[in-house]
Every structure is written in C-alpha cells, then in structure tokens.
Amino acid sequence: MTKENIAKLVKKAIKELQQEKVFPEFAVPEILVEHPEKQSNGDYSVNVAFKLAKTVKKNPPEIAEAISTRIKTSKTVKKIEAVSGFINFYLSELFFQQELNLILQQKDKYGSQQSKKTAVIDYSAPNIAKPFGIGHLRSTIIGQALYNIYQFLGWKCIGDNHLGDWGTQFGKLIYQIKKKTKKDWPKLTIDELEKLYVEFHQEAENCPEMEEEARNYFKKLERGDKEAKAIWQACVDTSLKEFDRIYKLLGIKIDYVLGESFYGGEPMQKIVAELAKKKISSQSQGATVIMDNSLPPAMVLKSDKATTYFLRDLATIKYRLKTWQPDLFIYEVGVDQSLHLKQLFSAVKRLGWIKKQELIHVAHGLVRWEHGKFSTRKGQTIHLEDVLQEAVARAEKIIKTAEFSEKEKKEIAKTVGIGAIKYNDLSQHHSRDIVFSWDKILSMDGNSGPYLQYTVVRCQSVAKKAKIKSLGEISFVDLNEFEENILKTVYKFPEVVQTAADNFSPNLICNFAYDLAQKYNLFYNQCPILSPENNTRLALNAVVEQVLKNCLKLLGISIPKRM
Ligand code: ARG
C-alpha cells in the first residue's frame, strides 16, 4: 500500500461522490498523501478536504467524512477515519507482515524498480595538472550516489567523468614547463605542475607578452603540434595516476572518462556554424558569443578562435545525445558554475537539440573547515588525499583495537574512515555548505557513517548468534512500541528512494537510515532478542539489517565485516 495507492482510493471516492451529485463537478486536484507525525493518527493521511472546501462549499470535516465513509477497508487498510478534516488510513497487520516478507525475499532488490529510461550523470570532473580538490570530492560522492539511486530504480545510468583537460590554461602551463624545466616532463609531479601554473601568473604580471606566448601554445595544442601534445599528455598521465589513487581509495569507478579534450576539431566547428546559422551567436570584439535576453553573454570562441569551456560543453551534450539518447542529464557540479550551466541549458534548448529531455544542475555548496582542526601540508590548498588518509588514521583509533589483527584493523579503518567522509557529505542537502568536523564525522553515536555501519554490524552479529535457521510463522500482533516503531518505518524505504531520486537528494536516504538505526538501537537495548529467542524480534532484526544495507549500498558506503 503506497502513497499512490492511497491517492487513487481517495480520487475514486471523490469521483463517485461527484457522480452521485453529492459533490459538484470539478477536476480532482492532485492528492497529497503524508505520513502523520503521530502514530496514533494512522500510517497515511490526506488533507484534500481542505483544498476542496471552497469548490464543494462544505467545511473540511464534512468533506473528509463524506470521502472516508466512501472508501472501504480491505486486507491491507484496516481503518479509515476522518479527523478534523484529515482522512487517516491505518494499515493492517497483514500488510506489515507481507511487506516484511517481501523485504526478506527481495533482499538487496527491495525498493528497486524497472524503467526504460536513461540518465547521463556528469560527476567528479577534476582538472588536470591540479590536485583533486575537495569540491571534486563532493561531486564524486554525490554524483555516485545519484548514479546508484537511479540505477536501483531501473534506469540505465551512464557515468561520465568530464575531466578538465583542455583550455587556454594548458597554453600557460606548456609555456612555463618549456621555460622552466628540462625535457623530462613525465617526471613532473602534480604539485610541481600546480606551482608552475601559479608562477606563470606571477611572472606574467610584469611580462604581459607571456600571455600572448601562452595563447600561441594553446593554439599549437589545438592544431595538434607534436611537442605541445607530448607535454600535455605527460600532464594528463601524471594527473590521472593521482586521480586513480583517489578513486581507488573511495572505491569509485566511473563508466567513462571523456575529458574536454575528447571534443576537439570538426564537431566543434560544426556547432559554431550551427549557432551562426540559427542566429543564436554573434560577433563581439572578434569573439563569438551567445546573446540571451535573460542571461549575460556566453563565449563560444575567443577572439583568437580558441575554443572555450562553453563550446566544449555544447559538444559534449551533442555527443551524449547521439551516443546514449538519455532522458535525463544530471550535472553534479559546484554552485559556482550555476550561471555557466544555465547559459548552456538555454543554448541547447534554443538550438532545438532537446525536446522532452531534462537537464538538471545538482549544485553542491562549499566545504568549510572547522577552525584550526585541519592543517594542510603547505599553505592554503587542502589536499584531498591527506584528508582521506587522515580519516582512515582517525578511524583506526576509534575501532576496538584488541580484538583485531593488524591487517583486519587496517581494512576496517579504511572502510570506516572513507564511509565517514562519504556520509558526512551525503547526509546534508547538496546545496548546503558543509562543515568539516572530525568529531562529528567519526562520532559513534551521532548521525554519522560509523554509527550506521556499526548498527548493521550489530544486526549481523545478533542474527549470527541466533540458533534459529528459519523464522517460520511470525506474528505481528501485540507488539510493544519499540517493535512497532521498526515495523512502521522499514516499509517506507521504497518511497524514500523514489523521493530521493525525484529531488536529486541522497540526503533523504541518510535521514531515513539514521532514523531507522536509532529506532533499532532503542529496540535492541529495550527488548531482549536472543534470550529467550524471539522469532518476531529476529525478523525485525533481519529486516532492519537488510534495509540499512540497501541504504548504505545506494550511498556508496561499504560495511566492515566487524567493528
Ligand atoms: N572540470 C570542471 C571544474 O572543475 C567541472 C566540469 C563539470 N562538468 C561539465 N560538463 N562542465 O570546474
């Protein structure tokens, strides 16, 4: 019995009342179904009577009463009641029993769906020759969670890592590398590359000709000059090695790595021509720009005809449309690129490339550091790998030290540390700035990754200790409040996943998981599960374990074997 089912029942009742002329004719509005705050008000509640008061010319309690008496109870809905204008629905024991059985049968598929749709998810996208930043970490973690969620709902998902590996900055870098280093380019580290790039800007302040030189180098690169290409390739290789280490630590593998450089040459020139032909672009001081009444101009080609980030993004959309025919494009990119993406989406629509497909910018906020808690290796830039390593090191300190072998401890610490970082990011709405506080991230009793991991491990160990092989007949009558809390939470998981997908908000899954884990731990402390062994409680233990596992899987958080 889902929200949609309830909405249908209500809609049907309203239509009947219209046929019988109790209600006048009107288009039935969308029926909002909620879970009441108080359990005594049932499992679902509908407020449509308030919406109809004007049209029906009756007061809400009367309307609610008329609708509720029209809906018959069934095997799954045991009671329908009108209370102060609300229509409350009470689900039956049989419903809960069936749902619990479904969880135990479907296991890791519980909550999943089928779909014929395709989504391209643009996420991670770090920049070559720069360290993997904390913003890219957010994009990687949230983007991967969205990927997992849509895939779980049956979508064909394509993850595309749009590496920042092209652009005028590479002209600067190549110029500086040639000027400052001997030929051994592949040996340059990412830190050295970053330093060279910063130096270029410092030196160019007193030497403006350098800018011109850099432009020439980028032109050379765009024309396929051998030496420029070789230097560029060395930068790409070095960076990718570094990025791969981070992806490995995070346990993330993105389907495609098609950087900006992938979209060079002719396809881009065709787009430039199409923009001109459709009168979408115009010339401004030698550059090609898109004018849009409601937005600032977007640059397509620079005055020296060099391509831009914007043009490469246009080419990327064209490629994705042709290659995958997606229904949905998700861009998990920082909020600082909101304007860029607005301009991009607007241009694509004006070009007529997109009909019913949706383009969505899931914009993440900044990461702020709790004052003084994290020292960087040098200066301002925070190196992500250091953060991840520190998370693992700190996790090692909080796990029980005595019981585990050194190897086991290392493994657990990695799972816990990385899981903690991911959960910290995912548990808040993506648009919010997040504060990085080690104590909170690694807290064992708060809203944290380790807390959820620990709860699953606890369920698993209870199940292991139980001697019962099969749960057999389970009864769900006369449950105490702790048991009932669990029963009345787990069944909401499929709905939560759907809402998280609709709103591009993995944090809703975190909220749900945290709530369930708290209810479970309360139950665990209050109700002996094993002495004497109790089938109903073991069943509750099993469904919590399963549903929490499903949550964590969607969030991309692994579960340690022990903790
Ligand atoms: N590399 C870019 C950056 O770090 C992000 C790319 C986002 N994706 C896109 N299709 N523009 O700022």
Coordinates of C-alpha atoms and ligand atoms in Angstrom, one line a residue:
M1 CA 0.0 0.0 0.0
T2 CA 1.9 3.0 -1.3
K3 CA 1.1 6.8 -1.3
E4 CA 0.0 6.4 -4.9
N5 CA -2.4 3.7 -4.0
I6 CA -3.9 5.8 -1.2
A7 CA -4.2 8.8 -3.6
K8 CA -6.1 6.5 -6.1
L9 CA -8.5 5.4 -3.4
V10 CA -9.3 9.0 -2.5
K11 CA -9.6 10.1 -6.1
K12 CA -12.0 7.3 -6.8
A13 CA -14.2 8.2 -3.8
I14 CA -14.3 11.8 -4.9
K15 CA -15.4 10.8 -8.4
E16 CA -18.1 8.6 -7.0
L17 CA -19.4 11.4 -4.9
Q18 CA -19.5 13.6 -8.0
Q19 CA -21.5 11.0 -9.9
E20 CA -24.0 10.9 -7.1
K21 CA -24.1 14.7 -7.1
V22 CA -23.1 14.9 -3.5
F23 CA -20.1 16.9 -4.8
P24 CA -20.3 19.2 -7.8
E25 CA -18.3 18.6 -11.0
F26 CA -14.6 19.8 -10.8
A27 CA -11.2 18.5 -11.9
V28 CA -9.9 16.4 -9.0
P29 CA -6.7 18.1 -7.7
E30 CA -3.5 16.3 -7.0
I31 CA -4.0 14.3 -3.8
L32 CA -1.1 14.8 -1.4
V33 CA -0.5 11.8 0.9
E34 CA 1.6 12.2 4.0
H35 CA 2.7 10.1 7.0
P36 CA 1.1 11.7 10.1
E37 CA 3.6 12.9 12.7
K38 CA 1.8 11.0 15.4
Q39 CA 1.4 7.3 15.1
S40 CA -2.0 7.5 16.7
N41 CA -3.2 9.3 13.6
G42 CA -2.5 6.3 11.4
D43 CA 0.0 5.5 8.7
Y44 CA -1.1 7.8 5.9
S45 CA -3.1 11.0 6.0
V46 CA -4.7 13.1 3.3
N47 CA -5.6 16.7 3.5
V48 CA -7.6 17.1 0.3
A49 CA -10.7 18.1 2.2
F50 CA -9.1 21.5 3.0
K51 CA -8.3 22.0 -0.7
L52 CA -11.9 21.2 -1.7
A53 CA -13.7 23.3 0.9
K54 CA -14.2 26.3 -1.5
T55 CA -15.3 24.2 -4.5
V56 CA -17.6 21.8 -2.7
K57 CA -18.9 24.6 -0.4
K58 CA -18.8 22.4 2.7
N59 CA -16.4 22.6 5.6
P60 CA -13.4 20.3 5.6
P61 CA -14.6 17.9 8.4
E62 CA -17.8 17.2 6.4
I63 CA -15.9 16.6 3.2
A64 CA -13.4 14.4 4.9
E65 CA -16.3 12.4 6.5
A66 CA -18.0 12.0 3.1
I67 CA -14.9 10.8 1.4
S68 CA -13.7 8.5 4.2
T69 CA -17.1 6.6 4.5
R70 CA -16.9 6.0 0.8
I71 CA -13.6 4.1 1.0
K72 CA -13.9 0.5 2.0
T73 CA -11.5 -1.2 4.3
S74 CA -9.5 -4.0 2.8
K75 CA -7.0 -6.7 3.7
T76 CA -4.3 -4.0 3.8
V77 CA -6.2 -1.0 5.1
K78 CA -7.9 -1.9 8.3
K79 CA -9.4 1.5 9.2
I80 CA -10.2 4.8 7.6
E81 CA -11.1 7.7 9.8
A82 CA -11.9 11.4 9.3
V83 CA -10.4 13.5 12.0
S84 CA -10.7 17.3 12.0
G85 CA -10.7 17.5 8.2
F86 CA -7.9 14.9 7.7
I87 CA -8.6 11.5 6.3
N88 CA -6.4 9.0 8.1
F89 CA -5.5 5.5 7.0
Y90 CA -4.4 2.7 9.2
L91 CA -2.6 -0.2 7.7
S92 CA -3.3 -3.8 8.8
E93 CA -1.0 -6.3 10.4
L94 CA -1.3 -8.4 7.3
F95 CA 0.1 -5.5 5.2
F96 CA 3.1 -5.2 7.5
Q97 CA 3.6 -8.9 7.6
Q98 CA 3.6 -9.1 3.8
E99 CA 5.9 -6.2 3.5
L100 CA 8.4 -7.8 5.9
N101 CA 8.2 -11.0 3.9
L102 CA 8.9 -9.0 0.8
I103 CA 12.0 -7.5 2.3
L104 CA 13.3 -10.9 3.3
Q105 CA 12.5 -12.3 -0.1
Q106 CA 13.7 -9.5 -2.3
K107 CA 16.8 -8.7 -0.1
D108 CA 19.1 -6.3 -1.9
K109 CA 16.4 -5.7 -4.5
Y110 CA 13.8 -4.5 -2.1
G111 CA 12.8 -1.0 -3.1
S112 CA 14.2 -1.3 -6.7
Q113 CA 12.1 -0.8 -9.8
Q114 CA 12.1 -1.3 -13.5
S115 CA 12.4 1.6 -16.0
K116 CA 13.2 2.1 -19.7
K117 CA 14.8 5.4 -19.1
T118 CA 18.4 6.5 -19.4
A119 CA 20.4 9.1 -17.4
V120 CA 23.8 10.6 -18.1
I121 CA 25.4 11.6 -14.9
D122 CA 28.3 14.1 -15.2
Y123 CA 30.3 14.0 -12.0
S124 CA 33.7 14.2 -10.4
A125 CA 35.4 16.0 -13.3
P126 CA 38.7 17.1 -11.7
N127 CA 41.1 19.3 -13.5
I128 CA 44.4 18.1 -15.0
A129 CA 47.6 19.5 -13.5
K130 CA 45.8 20.5 -10.4
P131 CA 45.3 18.4 -7.2
F132 CA 41.9 16.7 -6.8
G133 CA 40.0 19.3 -4.8
I134 CA 37.5 19.0 -2.0
G135 CA 34.8 20.3 -4.4
H136 CA 35.5 17.4 -6.8
L137 CA 35.2 15.1 -3.8
R138 CA 31.7 16.3 -3.2
S139 CA 30.8 15.9 -6.8
T140 CA 32.3 12.4 -6.9
I141 CA 30.4 11.3 -3.8
I142 CA 27.0 12.8 -4.5
G143 CA 27.2 12.1 -8.2
Q144 CA 27.9 8.4 -7.5
A145 CA 25.0 8.2 -5.0
L146 CA 22.7 9.6 -7.6
Y147 CA 24.0 7.1 -10.1
N148 CA 23.4 4.3 -7.7
I149 CA 19.9 5.5 -6.8
Y150 CA 18.7 5.9 -10.4
Q151 CA 20.2 2.6 -11.3
F152 CA 18.4 1.0 -8.5
L153 CA 15.2 2.4 -9.9
G154 CA 15.9 0.6 -13.1
W155 CA 17.4 3.4 -15.1
K156 CA 20.2 2.8 -17.5
C157 CA 22.9 5.1 -16.0
I158 CA 25.9 6.4 -17.7
G159 CA 28.6 8.0 -15.5
D160 CA 30.8 10.4 -17.4
N161 CA 33.8 12.0 -15.9
H162 CA 34.2 15.3 -17.8
L163 CA 37.9 15.9 -17.0
G164 CA 39.1 19.4 -17.2
D165 CA 41.9 18.5 -19.6
W166 CA 41.7 21.3 -22.2
G167 CA 41.7 25.0 -22.4
T168 CA 43.9 28.1 -22.5
Q169 CA 45.4 27.3 -19.2
F170 CA 47.3 24.5 -20.9
G171 CA 48.9 27.0 -23.1
K172 CA 50.2 28.7 -20.0
L173 CA 51.4 25.5 -18.5
I174 CA 53.2 24.3 -21.6
Y175 CA 54.9 27.7 -22.0
Q176 CA 56.1 27.6 -18.4
I177 CA 57.1 23.9 -18.5
K178 CA 59.2 24.6 -21.6
K179 CA 60.8 27.7 -20.0
K180 CA 61.5 26.2 -16.5
T181 CA 62.1 22.5 -16.9
K182 CA 64.3 20.2 -18.8
K183 CA 62.8 17.7 -21.1
D184 CA 61.7 15.0 -18.5
W185 CA 58.1 16.1 -18.5
P186 CA 56.5 12.9 -17.3
K187 CA 58.5 13.2 -14.1
L188 CA 56.8 16.4 -13.0
T189 CA 54.5 15.9 -10.1
I190 CA 51.1 17.4 -9.7
D191 CA 52.4 19.7 -7.1
E192 CA 55.1 20.9 -9.4
L193 CA 52.7 21.4 -12.2
E194 CA 50.4 23.4 -10.0
K195 CA 53.4 25.5 -8.8
L196 CA 54.5 26.2 -12.4
Y197 CA 51.0 27.4 -13.2
V198 CA 50.9 29.7 -10.3
E199 CA 54.4 31.0 -11.2
F200 CA 53.2 31.8 -14.7
H201 CA 50.6 34.2 -13.4
Q202 CA 53.1 35.9 -11.0
E203 CA 55.6 36.3 -13.8
A204 CA 53.1 37.4 -16.4
E205 CA 52.1 40.3 -14.2
N206 CA 55.4 42.0 -15.1
C207 CA 55.7 40.5 -18.5
P208 CA 52.4 40.7 -20.4
E209 CA 53.9 39.2 -23.6
M210 CA 53.8 35.9 -21.8
E211 CA 50.0 35.8 -22.2
E212 CA 50.5 36.1 -25.9
E213 CA 53.0 33.3 -25.9
A214 CA 50.7 31.1 -23.9
R215 CA 47.8 31.7 -26.3
N216 CA 50.1 30.6 -29.1
Y217 CA 50.9 27.4 -27.2
F218 CA 47.3 26.6 -26.8
K219 CA 46.7 27.3 -30.5
K220 CA 49.5 24.9 -31.2
L221 CA 47.9 22.3 -29.0
E222 CA 44.6 22.7 -30.7
R223 CA 46.2 22.2 -34.0
G224 CA 47.9 19.1 -32.9
D225 CA 51.5 20.3 -32.6
K226 CA 53.7 17.3 -31.6
E227 CA 55.7 18.8 -28.8
A228 CA 52.8 20.7 -27.2
K229 CA 50.8 17.5 -27.3
A230 CA 53.6 15.5 -25.7
I231 CA 53.9 17.9 -22.8
W232 CA 50.1 18.0 -22.4
Q233 CA 50.0 14.2 -22.5
A234 CA 52.6 14.0 -19.8
C235 CA 50.5 16.3 -17.6
V236 CA 47.4 14.2 -18.2
D237 CA 49.1 10.9 -17.4
T238 CA 50.6 12.2 -14.2
S239 CA 47.2 13.6 -13.1
L240 CA 45.3 10.5 -13.9
K241 CA 47.6 8.4 -11.9
E242 CA 47.0 10.6 -9.0
F243 CA 43.2 10.7 -9.5
D244 CA 43.1 6.9 -9.9
R245 CA 44.6 6.5 -6.5
I246 CA 41.9 8.7 -5.0
Y247 CA 39.1 6.8 -6.9
K248 CA 40.6 3.6 -5.6
L249 CA 40.6 4.8 -2.0
L250 CA 37.0 5.9 -2.5
G251 CA 36.0 2.7 -4.2
I252 CA 34.6 4.5 -7.2
K253 CA 34.8 3.7 -10.8
I254 CA 33.2 6.0 -13.3
D255 CA 32.0 4.4 -16.6
Y256 CA 33.6 6.8 -19.0
V257 CA 36.4 9.3 -18.7
L258 CA 35.8 11.6 -21.6
G259 CA 37.6 14.8 -20.8
E260 CA 37.1 18.1 -22.5
S261 CA 39.9 17.3 -24.9
F262 CA 37.8 14.5 -26.4
Y263 CA 35.6 17.0 -28.1
G264 CA 38.1 18.8 -30.4
G265 CA 38.2 19.6 -34.0
E266 CA 35.4 19.3 -36.6
P267 CA 32.4 18.5 -34.4
M268 CA 33.0 21.8 -32.6
Q269 CA 33.4 23.8 -35.8
K270 CA 30.0 22.4 -36.9
I271 CA 28.4 23.6 -33.7
V272 CA 29.9 27.1 -34.2
A273 CA 28.4 27.1 -37.8
E274 CA 25.0 25.8 -36.5
L275 CA 24.9 28.6 -33.9
A276 CA 25.7 31.2 -36.5
K277 CA 23.2 29.8 -39.0
K278 CA 20.4 29.7 -36.4
K279 CA 21.3 33.3 -35.5
I280 CA 21.9 32.3 -31.9
S281 CA 25.5 33.5 -31.8
S282 CA 27.0 36.8 -32.9
Q283 CA 30.4 38.5 -33.1
S284 CA 31.6 40.8 -30.3
Q285 CA 35.1 42.3 -30.4
G286 CA 36.3 39.4 -32.5
A287 CA 34.9 36.8 -30.2
T288 CA 31.9 34.6 -30.9
V289 CA 29.2 34.9 -28.2
I290 CA 25.7 33.8 -27.4
M291 CA 23.4 36.6 -26.5
D292 CA 20.4 35.7 -24.4
N293 CA 17.9 38.3 -23.2
S294 CA 17.7 36.9 -19.7
L295 CA 21.4 35.9 -19.2
P296 CA 24.8 37.5 -19.6
P297 CA 26.6 36.6 -22.9
A298 CA 28.4 33.3 -23.1
M299 CA 31.6 33.0 -25.0
V300 CA 31.8 30.3 -27.6
L301 CA 35.1 31.2 -29.4
K302 CA 37.7 33.6 -28.1
S303 CA 38.9 36.4 -30.4
D304 CA 41.9 34.2 -31.4
K305 CA 39.5 31.5 -32.4
A306 CA 40.5 29.3 -29.4
T307 CA 37.6 27.1 -28.2
T308 CA 36.0 27.7 -24.8
Y309 CA 34.8 25.6 -21.9
F310 CA 31.3 26.5 -23.0
L311 CA 31.7 25.3 -26.5
R312 CA 33.3 22.0 -25.3
D313 CA 30.2 21.6 -23.0
L314 CA 27.9 22.1 -26.0
A315 CA 29.9 19.5 -28.0
T316 CA 29.6 17.2 -25.0
I317 CA 25.8 17.4 -24.9
K318 CA 25.6 16.7 -28.6
Y319 CA 27.8 13.7 -28.2
R320 CA 25.8 12.4 -25.3
L321 CA 22.5 12.8 -27.1
K322 CA 23.8 11.0 -30.1
T323 CA 25.6 8.2 -28.2
W324 CA 23.1 7.4 -25.4
Q325 CA 19.8 9.2 -26.1
P326 CA 19.3 10.0 -22.5
D327 CA 16.1 11.2 -21.0
L328 CA 17.9 13.0 -18.2
F329 CA 21.2 14.8 -17.8
I330 CA 22.4 15.3 -14.3
Y331 CA 25.3 17.6 -13.7
E332 CA 26.8 17.3 -10.2
V333 CA 28.9 20.5 -10.3
G334 CA 29.6 23.2 -7.8
V335 CA 27.2 26.0 -7.2
D336 CA 29.8 28.5 -8.6
Q337 CA 29.0 27.1 -12.1
S338 CA 25.3 27.8 -11.9
L339 CA 25.4 30.6 -14.4
H340 CA 27.6 28.6 -16.9
L341 CA 25.1 25.7 -16.8
K342 CA 22.1 28.0 -17.1
Q343 CA 23.6 29.5 -20.2
L344 CA 24.5 26.1 -21.5
F345 CA 21.0 24.6 -21.0
S346 CA 19.4 27.7 -22.5
A347 CA 21.6 27.5 -25.6
V348 CA 20.8 23.8 -26.0
K349 CA 17.1 24.5 -25.9
R350 CA 17.4 27.3 -28.4
L351 CA 19.4 25.1 -30.7
G352 CA 16.5 22.7 -30.6
W353 CA 18.6 19.7 -29.7
I354 CA 16.4 18.9 -26.7
K355 CA 12.7 18.1 -26.7
K356 CA 11.5 16.4 -23.7
Q357 CA 14.8 15.5 -22.1
E358 CA 15.6 17.1 -18.8
L359 CA 18.8 18.9 -17.9
I360 CA 19.4 19.2 -14.2
H361 CA 22.2 21.0 -12.3
V362 CA 22.6 19.4 -8.9
A363 CA 24.7 22.2 -7.4
H364 CA 26.8 21.4 -4.4
G365 CA 27.8 24.0 -1.8
L366 CA 31.2 24.7 -0.3
V367 CA 33.1 22.7 2.3
R368 CA 34.2 24.7 5.3
W369 CA 36.8 23.7 7.8
E370 CA 36.1 23.8 11.4
H371 CA 38.6 26.4 12.5
G372 CA 42.1 25.2 13.1
K373 CA 41.3 21.5 13.1
F374 CA 42.9 20.5 9.9
S375 CA 46.4 21.7 9.0
T376 CA 47.4 21.5 5.4
R377 CA 50.7 20.3 4.1
K378 CA 51.6 23.7 2.9
G379 CA 49.7 26.9 2.6
Q380 CA 46.0 27.1 1.7
T381 CA 45.1 24.3 -0.7
I382 CA 43.8 21.3 1.1
H383 CA 44.9 18.1 -0.4
L384 CA 42.2 15.6 -0.6
E385 CA 44.4 12.6 -0.3
D386 CA 45.6 13.9 3.0
V387 CA 42.0 14.3 4.2
L388 CA 41.2 10.7 3.2
Q389 CA 44.3 9.3 4.8
E390 CA 43.6 11.3 8.0
A391 CA 40.0 9.9 8.1
V392 CA 41.4 6.4 7.9
A393 CA 44.0 7.1 10.6
R394 CA 41.5 8.6 12.9
A395 CA 39.1 5.7 12.3
E396 CA 41.8 3.3 13.3
K397 CA 41.9 4.9 16.7
I398 CA 38.3 4.5 17.4
I399 CA 37.8 0.9 16.5
K400 CA 38.3 -1.8 19.1
T401 CA 42.0 -2.4 19.0
A402 CA 42.5 -5.5 20.9
E403 CA 40.2 -7.9 19.0
F404 CA 41.6 -7.5 15.5
S405 CA 44.7 -8.4 13.7
E406 CA 46.8 -5.6 12.3
K407 CA 45.6 -6.4 8.8
E408 CA 42.0 -6.6 9.8
K409 CA 42.3 -3.3 11.6
K410 CA 43.7 -1.5 8.6
E411 CA 40.9 -2.9 6.4
I412 CA 38.2 -1.8 8.9
A413 CA 39.7 1.6 9.4
K414 CA 39.7 2.2 5.7
T415 CA 36.0 1.2 5.4
V416 CA 35.0 3.3 8.4
G417 CA 37.1 6.3 7.5
I418 CA 36.0 6.5 3.9
G419 CA 32.4 5.7 4.8
A420 CA 32.5 8.5 7.4
I421 CA 33.7 11.1 4.8
K422 CA 31.0 10.0 2.3
Y423 CA 28.2 10.0 4.8
N424 CA 29.2 13.5 6.1
D425 CA 28.8 14.8 2.6
L426 CA 25.7 12.9 1.7
S427 CA 23.7 13.4 4.9
Q428 CA 23.2 17.1 4.3
H429 CA 21.3 18.6 1.4
H430 CA 23.8 19.0 -1.5
S431 CA 23.1 22.7 -1.9
R432 CA 24.2 23.5 1.6
D433 CA 27.8 24.3 2.6
I434 CA 29.1 21.6 4.8
V435 CA 31.3 22.0 7.8
F436 CA 34.0 19.5 8.2
S437 CA 34.4 18.5 11.8
W438 CA 36.3 15.3 12.6
D439 CA 34.4 14.7 15.9
K440 CA 31.1 14.8 14.1
I441 CA 32.2 12.8 11.1
L442 CA 33.6 10.0 13.2
S443 CA 31.1 10.0 16.0
M444 CA 30.0 6.6 17.0
D445 CA 26.6 7.7 18.5
G446 CA 25.5 10.6 16.3
N447 CA 24.3 10.9 12.8
S448 CA 27.4 9.5 11.1
G449 CA 28.6 6.9 8.7
P450 CA 30.3 4.8 11.5
Y451 CA 27.1 4.8 13.5
L452 CA 25.2 3.3 10.7
Q453 CA 27.9 0.8 9.9
Y454 CA 28.1 -0.2 13.5
T455 CA 24.3 -0.7 13.6
V456 CA 24.4 -3.0 10.6
V457 CA 27.3 -5.0 12.1
R458 CA 25.2 -5.2 15.3
C459 CA 22.2 -6.7 13.4
Q460 CA 24.5 -9.1 11.7
S461 CA 26.0 -10.3 15.0
V462 CA 22.6 -10.8 16.5
A463 CA 21.5 -12.8 13.6
K464 CA 24.6 -14.9 13.8
K465 CA 24.2 -15.7 17.4
A466 CA 20.6 -16.8 17.0
K467 CA 20.3 -20.5 16.6
I468 CA 17.1 -20.5 14.6
K469 CA 17.6 -21.4 11.0
S470 CA 14.3 -20.3 9.6
L471 CA 12.0 -17.7 11.1
G472 CA 8.8 -19.7 10.4
E473 CA 5.5 -18.1 11.4
I474 CA 5.9 -14.6 12.6
S475 CA 3.2 -12.8 14.5
F476 CA 2.8 -9.0 14.4
V477 CA 0.0 -8.6 16.9
D478 CA 0.5 -7.0 20.3
L479 CA 3.9 -5.5 19.5
N480 CA 5.4 -3.1 22.0
E481 CA 6.2 0.4 21.0
F482 CA 9.9 -0.3 20.2
E483 CA 8.9 -3.2 17.9
E484 CA 6.2 -1.2 16.3
N485 CA 8.5 1.7 15.6
I486 CA 10.6 -0.5 13.4
L487 CA 7.6 -2.2 11.7
K488 CA 6.2 1.2 10.8
T489 CA 9.5 2.6 9.4
V490 CA 11.1 -0.1 7.2
Y491 CA 8.2 -0.2 4.7
K492 CA 8.8 3.4 3.8
F493 CA 12.2 2.6 2.2
P494 CA 10.9 2.3 -1.4
E495 CA 9.1 5.6 -1.1
V496 CA 12.2 7.3 0.3
V497 CA 14.3 6.1 -2.6
Q498 CA 11.8 7.4 -5.1
T499 CA 11.6 10.8 -3.4
A500 CA 15.4 11.0 -3.2
A501 CA 15.6 10.4 -6.9
D502 CA 12.9 12.8 -7.8
N503 CA 14.6 15.6 -5.8
F504 CA 18.2 14.5 -6.5
S505 CA 18.6 14.4 -2.8
P506 CA 20.5 11.4 -1.4
N507 CA 20.4 13.1 2.0
L508 CA 16.8 11.8 2.3
I509 CA 18.1 8.3 2.3
C510 CA 20.6 9.3 5.1
N511 CA 17.8 10.8 7.2
F512 CA 15.8 7.6 6.8
A513 CA 18.7 5.3 7.6
Y514 CA 19.6 7.3 10.7
D515 CA 16.1 7.3 11.9
L516 CA 15.8 3.6 11.4
A517 CA 19.1 2.9 13.0
Q518 CA 18.1 4.9 16.1
K519 CA 14.9 3.1 16.4
Y520 CA 16.7 -0.2 16.0
N521 CA 19.2 0.6 18.7
L522 CA 16.5 1.6 21.1
F523 CA 14.7 -1.7 20.4
Y524 CA 18.0 -3.6 20.8
N525 CA 18.6 -2.0 24.2
Q526 CA 15.0 -2.4 25.4
C527 CA 13.9 -5.7 24.0
P528 CA 15.9 -8.9 24.5
I529 CA 16.1 -10.5 21.1
L530 CA 18.0 -13.7 22.0
S531 CA 17.1 -14.5 25.5
P532 CA 14.6 -16.0 25.1
E533 CA 15.0 -16.3 21.4
N534 CA 12.1 -14.5 19.8
N535 CA 11.1 -15.0 16.2
T536 CA 9.3 -11.7 15.7
R537 CA 12.2 -9.8 17.1
L538 CA 14.6 -11.8 15.0
A539 CA 12.5 -10.9 11.9
L540 CA 12.6 -7.2 12.8
N541 CA 16.4 -7.6 13.3
A542 CA 16.7 -9.1 9.9
V543 CA 14.6 -6.5 8.0
V544 CA 16.5 -3.7 9.7
E545 CA 19.8 -5.3 8.6
Q546 CA 18.5 -5.6 5.1
V547 CA 17.1 -2.2 4.7
L548 CA 20.1 -0.5 6.2
K549 CA 22.3 -2.4 3.9
N550 CA 20.3 -1.3 1.0
C551 CA 20.5 2.3 2.1
L552 CA 24.3 2.2 2.5
K553 CA 24.7 0.5 -0.8
L554 CA 22.9 3.4 -2.5
L555 CA 25.1 5.8 -0.7
G556 CA 28.2 4.0 -1.8
I557 CA 29.2 3.2 1.8
S558 CA 30.7 -0.2 2.4
I559 CA 30.1 -2.2 5.6
P560 CA 33.0 -3.7 7.6
K561 CA 32.8 -7.3 8.5
R562 CA 33.3 -6.5 12.1
M563 CA 33.7 -3.3 14.0
Ligands
ARG1 N1 36.2 20.5 -14.5 C1 35.3 21.4 -14.1 C2 35.7 22.1 -12.8 O1 36.5 21.5 -12.1 C3 33.9 20.8 -13.8 C4 33.3 20.2 -15.0 C5 31.8 19.9 -14.8 N2 31.1 19.3 -15.9 C6 30.8 20.0 -17.0 N3 30.2 19.3 -18.0 N4 31.1 21.2 -17.2 O2 35.4 23.2 -12.6

